[in-house]
């Protein structure tokens, strides 16, 4: 029993670390603001103007793990945990973090491009902060790589994870048409990065196998899960289970 619990904690570990990093940075920013004023945020947030960004290039990385508003932090961390732990079941921690970073960089790129090209945004200097772009990349990747995974929703019942993901993303992107669309362009960039990377992984060439052999292999993996739980599968076996389940789904 202890071994099974350890395995479950291990699978959720990547998402837990990501949440812990964001929470730790939030606490540090709050302490720094008390000691030195809100001006400390200017060294963490990503500026929209190229000239200022060149003087603070590190903000392309720091912005994606930083939140200053508690509600912003809470919403992002809930979605990061809910979707990130499922994605961690089918890939290594290194691959998971590639999605997170790709989403953040995609968000930074689209945010900067929007501020430079859309007349209604300049000449005001906008500042980007928050892990939303990275979180949306994780959400989109989960929807694409595990589309038929079902989750139990309170007062709704079982629902495929992809519908939860796409509805959430669609509601978020309505902010592009609101009064303050700047940050939502970053969310769009995160979505593009997450979808592109997930599609790349899905379309990587694989060796062809006979359907009969694949079904036999799928039965073996499912039997192992029934007997010992998902935690009994190795990382490669979990990825194989997801791939075979998706390909052989009737």
Tab-separated table of C-alpha atoms in Angstrom:
chain	number	residue	atom	x	y	z
A	1	UNK	CA	0.000	0.000	0.000
A	2	UNK	CA	2.798	2.437	0.893
A	3	UNK	CA	4.497	1.660	-2.415
A	4	UNK	CA	1.299	2.429	-4.342
A	5	UNK	CA	0.884	5.741	-2.514
A	6	UNK	CA	4.487	6.657	-3.278
A	7	UNK	CA	3.890	5.897	-6.953
A	8	UNK	CA	0.813	8.146	-7.050
A	9	UNK	CA	2.732	10.961	-5.384
A	10	UNK	CA	5.583	10.457	-7.841
A	11	UNK	CA	3.259	10.804	-10.834
A	12	UNK	CA	1.759	13.998	-9.430
A	13	UNK	CA	5.191	15.321	-8.446
A	14	UNK	CA	5.886	17.371	-11.572
A	15	UNK	CA	2.660	19.362	-11.313
A	16	UNK	CA	3.202	19.733	-7.563
A	17	UNK	CA	6.679	21.189	-8.107
A	18	UNK	CA	5.319	23.655	-10.671
A	19	UNK	CA	2.599	24.795	-8.277
A	20	UNK	CA	5.119	25.079	-5.437
A	21	UNK	CA	7.447	27.234	-7.551
A	22	UNK	CA	4.634	29.624	-8.459
A	23	UNK	CA	3.407	29.860	-4.873
A	24	UNK	CA	6.937	30.452	-3.561
A	25	UNK	CA	7.534	33.257	-6.072
A	26	UNK	CA	4.164	34.798	-5.137
A	27	UNK	CA	5.124	34.851	-1.446
A	28	UNK	CA	8.564	36.300	-2.199
A	29	UNK	CA	7.057	39.031	-4.378
A	30	UNK	CA	4.615	39.957	-1.628
A	31	UNK	CA	7.419	40.169	0.936
A	32	UNK	CA	9.585	42.182	-1.465
A	33	UNK	CA	6.702	44.571	-2.130
A	34	UNK	CA	6.277	45.194	1.600
A	35	UNK	CA	9.988	45.885	2.016
A	36	UNK	CA	10.688	47.751	-1.198
A	37	UNK	CA	7.383	48.828	-2.737
A	38	UNK	CA	5.538	47.669	-5.840
A	39	UNK	CA	8.445	48.837	-8.008
A	40	UNK	CA	10.014	45.421	-7.499
A	41	UNK	CA	7.457	44.015	-9.957
A	42	UNK	CA	9.083	45.965	-12.793
A	43	UNK	CA	12.098	43.666	-12.504
A	44	UNK	CA	9.934	40.543	-12.756
A	45	UNK	CA	7.221	41.511	-15.234
A	46	UNK	CA	7.900	41.428	-18.977
A	47	UNK	CA	7.632	44.871	-20.612
A	48	UNK	CA	5.982	45.281	-24.003
A	49	UNK	CA	8.389	47.832	-25.486
A	50	UNK	CA	11.434	46.266	-27.243
A	51	UNK	CA	13.864	48.860	-25.909
A	52	UNK	CA	12.929	48.239	-22.291
A	53	UNK	CA	12.798	44.488	-22.831
A	54	UNK	CA	16.395	44.531	-24.101
A	55	UNK	CA	17.475	45.950	-20.733
A	56	UNK	CA	15.553	43.225	-18.842
A	57	UNK	CA	15.747	40.070	-21.003
A	58	UNK	CA	15.387	37.767	-17.990
A	59	UNK	CA	11.763	38.861	-17.609
A	60	UNK	CA	10.838	36.572	-20.532
A	61	UNK	CA	11.468	33.727	-18.064
A	62	UNK	CA	10.535	35.289	-14.726
A	63	UNK	CA	7.085	36.463	-15.789
A	64	UNK	CA	5.856	32.912	-16.438
A	65	UNK	CA	6.281	31.770	-12.817
A	66	UNK	CA	5.088	34.984	-11.169
A	67	UNK	CA	1.730	36.200	-9.887
A	68	UNK	CA	1.056	39.169	-7.660
A	69	UNK	CA	-2.702	38.939	-7.290
A	70	UNK	CA	-3.957	36.088	-5.097
A	71	UNK	CA	-7.019	35.364	-7.236
A	72	UNK	CA	-4.817	35.195	-10.346
A	73	UNK	CA	-2.529	32.753	-8.549
A	74	UNK	CA	-5.398	30.598	-7.257
A	75	UNK	CA	-7.097	30.200	-10.643
A	76	UNK	CA	-3.860	29.397	-12.452
A	77	UNK	CA	-2.710	26.886	-9.854
A	78	UNK	CA	-6.054	25.067	-9.765
A	79	UNK	CA	-5.970	24.536	-13.526
A	80	UNK	CA	-2.267	23.721	-13.518
A	81	UNK	CA	-2.792	21.030	-10.887
A	82	UNK	CA	-5.995	19.624	-12.392
A	83	UNK	CA	-4.574	19.202	-15.889
A	84	UNK	CA	-0.851	19.020	-15.188
A	85	UNK	CA	-1.071	15.874	-13.077
A	86	UNK	CA	-2.826	13.991	-15.883
A	87	UNK	CA	-0.222	15.078	-18.410
A	88	UNK	CA	2.535	13.990	-16.025
A	89	UNK	CA	1.109	10.464	-16.203
A	90	UNK	CA	2.166	10.034	-19.826
A	91	UNK	CA	5.484	11.893	-20.052
A	92	UNK	CA	8.695	12.547	-18.188
A	93	UNK	CA	9.190	15.598	-15.992
A	94	UNK	CA	11.585	17.007	-18.581
A	95	UNK	CA	8.992	16.722	-21.364
A	96	UNK	CA	6.314	18.239	-19.109
A	97	UNK	CA	8.462	21.263	-18.361
A	98	UNK	CA	9.116	21.698	-22.090
A	99	UNK	CA	5.381	22.242	-22.522
A	100	UNK	CA	5.321	24.730	-19.644
A	101	UNK	CA	8.279	26.724	-20.980
A	102	UNK	CA	7.069	26.554	-24.599
A	103	UNK	CA	3.739	28.011	-23.486
A	104	UNK	CA	5.454	30.815	-21.619
A	105	UNK	CA	7.730	31.686	-24.538
A	106	UNK	CA	4.825	31.495	-26.990
A	107	UNK	CA	2.844	33.813	-24.767
A	108	UNK	CA	5.730	36.276	-24.554
A	109	UNK	CA	6.179	36.287	-28.337
A	110	UNK	CA	2.500	36.884	-29.179
A	111	UNK	CA	2.176	39.504	-26.420
A	112	UNK	CA	5.184	41.436	-27.740
A	113	UNK	CA	3.967	41.152	-31.345
A	114	UNK	CA	0.457	42.323	-30.433
A	115	UNK	CA	1.760	45.339	-28.541
A	116	UNK	CA	3.985	46.252	-31.488
A	117	UNK	CA	1.446	45.741	-34.276
A	118	UNK	CA	-2.005	46.583	-32.892
A	119	UNK	CA	-2.626	50.351	-32.951
A	120	UNK	CA	-4.942	50.346	-29.937
A	121	UNK	CA	-2.252	48.972	-27.599
A	122	UNK	CA	0.802	51.278	-28.124
A	123	UNK	CA	2.193	53.679	-27.080
A	124	UNK	CA	1.260	52.622	-23.546
A	125	UNK	CA	3.828	50.315	-21.988
A	126	UNK	CA	2.116	47.092	-20.961
A	127	UNK	CA	3.552	44.666	-18.456
A	128	UNK	CA	3.042	40.913	-18.585
A	129	UNK	CA	2.993	38.767	-15.457
A	130	UNK	CA	1.448	35.403	-14.657
A	131	UNK	CA	1.730	31.747	-15.605
A	132	UNK	CA	-1.509	31.739	-17.619
A	133	UNK	CA	0.188	31.188	-21.009
A	134	UNK	CA	2.113	28.212	-19.640
A	135	UNK	CA	-0.983	26.817	-17.937
A	136	UNK	CA	-3.033	27.072	-21.134
A	137	UNK	CA	-0.275	25.230	-23.005
A	138	UNK	CA	-0.524	22.399	-20.449
A	139	UNK	CA	-4.330	22.375	-20.673
A	140	UNK	CA	-4.286	22.264	-24.480
A	141	UNK	CA	-1.660	19.514	-24.515
A	142	UNK	CA	-3.733	17.415	-22.121
A	143	UNK	CA	-6.815	17.849	-24.304
A	144	UNK	CA	-4.938	16.754	-27.427
A	145	UNK	CA	-2.854	13.929	-25.980
A	146	UNK	CA	-5.526	12.477	-23.669
A	147	UNK	CA	-8.790	13.463	-25.414
A	148	UNK	CA	-10.965	10.596	-24.187
A	149	UNK	CA	-9.926	10.644	-20.538
A	150	UNK	CA	-13.052	11.056	-18.391
A	151	UNK	CA	-13.245	13.058	-15.176
A	152	UNK	CA	-16.056	13.300	-12.633
A	153	UNK	CA	-17.408	16.834	-12.303
A	154	UNK	CA	-19.506	17.913	-9.342
A	155	UNK	CA	-23.228	18.056	-10.251
A	156	UNK	CA	-22.402	17.164	-13.862
A	157	UNK	CA	-20.961	13.659	-13.746
A	158	UNK	CA	-18.435	12.082	-16.109
A	159	UNK	CA	-17.150	14.308	-18.889
A	160	UNK	CA	-14.267	13.884	-21.286
A	161	UNK	CA	-11.326	16.035	-20.272
A	162	UNK	CA	-11.021	17.587	-23.719
A	163	UNK	CA	-14.405	19.303	-23.400
A	164	UNK	CA	-13.476	20.766	-20.021
A	165	UNK	CA	-10.203	22.001	-21.519
A	166	UNK	CA	-11.591	23.600	-24.673
A	167	UNK	CA	-14.515	25.255	-22.876
A	168	UNK	CA	-12.092	26.722	-20.327
A	169	UNK	CA	-9.757	28.013	-23.037
A	170	UNK	CA	-12.623	29.458	-25.094
A	171	UNK	CA	-13.992	31.363	-22.101
A	172	UNK	CA	-10.530	32.724	-21.336
A	173	UNK	CA	-9.899	33.908	-24.891
A	174	UNK	CA	-13.090	35.962	-24.895
A	175	UNK	CA	-10.886	38.468	-23.075
A	176	UNK	CA	-9.302	39.294	-26.444
A	177	UNK	CA	-12.436	41.297	-27.181
A	178	UNK	CA	-12.591	43.005	-23.809
A	179	UNK	CA	-11.331	46.353	-22.570
A	180	UNK	CA	-7.869	45.023	-21.597
A	181	UNK	CA	-6.847	42.419	-24.185
A	182	UNK	CA	-3.061	42.677	-23.709
A	183	UNK	CA	-2.531	39.712	-21.397
A	184	UNK	CA	-5.018	37.589	-23.336
A	185	UNK	CA	-2.758	37.777	-26.374
A	186	UNK	CA	-0.199	36.000	-24.213
A	187	UNK	CA	-2.809	33.352	-23.429
A	188	UNK	CA	-3.358	32.927	-27.174
A	189	UNK	CA	0.382	32.462	-27.622
A	190	UNK	CA	0.417	29.799	-24.930
A	191	UNK	CA	-2.439	28.007	-26.667
A	192	UNK	CA	-0.646	28.067	-30.024
A	193	UNK	CA	2.571	26.754	-28.484
A	194	UNK	CA	0.824	23.970	-26.552
A	195	UNK	CA	-1.206	22.817	-29.556
A	196	UNK	CA	1.774	22.921	-31.917
A	197	UNK	CA	4.006	20.933	-29.570
A	198	UNK	CA	1.313	18.360	-28.806
A	199	UNK	CA	0.555	17.861	-32.511
A	200	UNK	CA	4.265	17.406	-33.147
A	201	UNK	CA	4.402	14.637	-30.548
A	202	UNK	CA	1.268	12.981	-31.919
A	203	UNK	CA	2.564	12.988	-35.472
A	204	UNK	CA	6.051	11.673	-34.769
A	205	UNK	CA	6.576	8.633	-37.029
A	206	UNK	CA	6.015	5.286	-35.346
A	207	UNK	CA	6.592	1.758	-36.527
A	208	UNK	CA	3.485	0.093	-37.905
A	209	UNK	CA	2.163	-2.920	-36.025
A	210	UNK	CA	-0.483	-5.449	-36.839
A	211	UNK	CA	-3.799	-4.546	-35.164
A	212	UNK	CA	-4.057	-8.010	-33.671
A	213	UNK	CA	-0.685	-7.630	-31.965
A	214	UNK	CA	-1.587	-4.138	-30.752
A	215	UNK	CA	-4.881	-5.310	-29.282
A	216	UNK	CA	-3.117	-8.161	-27.525
A	217	UNK	CA	-0.597	-5.714	-26.082
A	218	UNK	CA	-3.393	-3.362	-25.009
A	219	UNK	CA	-5.144	-6.236	-23.222
A	220	UNK	CA	-1.930	-7.038	-21.354
A	221	UNK	CA	-1.531	-3.445	-20.187
A	222	UNK	CA	-5.184	-3.101	-19.178
A	223	UNK	CA	-5.032	-6.353	-17.255
A	224	UNK	CA	-1.998	-5.077	-15.395
A	225	UNK	CA	-3.844	-1.870	-14.523
A	226	UNK	CA	-6.887	-3.823	-13.291
A	227	UNK	CA	-4.727	-6.022	-11.088
A	228	UNK	CA	-2.286	-3.462	-9.680
A	229	UNK	CA	-3.470	0.002	-10.655
A	230	UNK	CA	-2.063	2.579	-13.068
A	231	UNK	CA	0.891	3.124	-10.758
A	232	UNK	CA	2.207	-0.338	-11.627
A	233	UNK	CA	2.974	0.795	-15.187
A	234	UNK	CA	6.288	2.337	-16.102
A	235	UNK	CA	6.382	5.720	-17.827
A	236	UNK	CA	6.875	4.035	-21.216
A	237	UNK	CA	3.998	1.633	-20.539
A	238	UNK	CA	1.669	4.508	-19.654
A	239	UNK	CA	2.519	6.309	-22.876
A	240	UNK	CA	2.013	3.070	-24.784
A	241	UNK	CA	-1.348	2.519	-23.089
A	242	UNK	CA	-2.563	5.990	-24.063
A	243	UNK	CA	-1.337	5.570	-27.642
A	244	UNK	CA	-2.906	2.148	-28.142
A	245	UNK	CA	-6.170	3.153	-26.468
A	246	UNK	CA	-6.464	6.155	-28.758
A	247	UNK	CA	-5.553	4.299	-31.958
A	248	UNK	CA	-7.707	1.250	-31.340
A	249	UNK	CA	-10.674	3.116	-29.896
A	250	UNK	CA	-13.834	1.855	-31.729
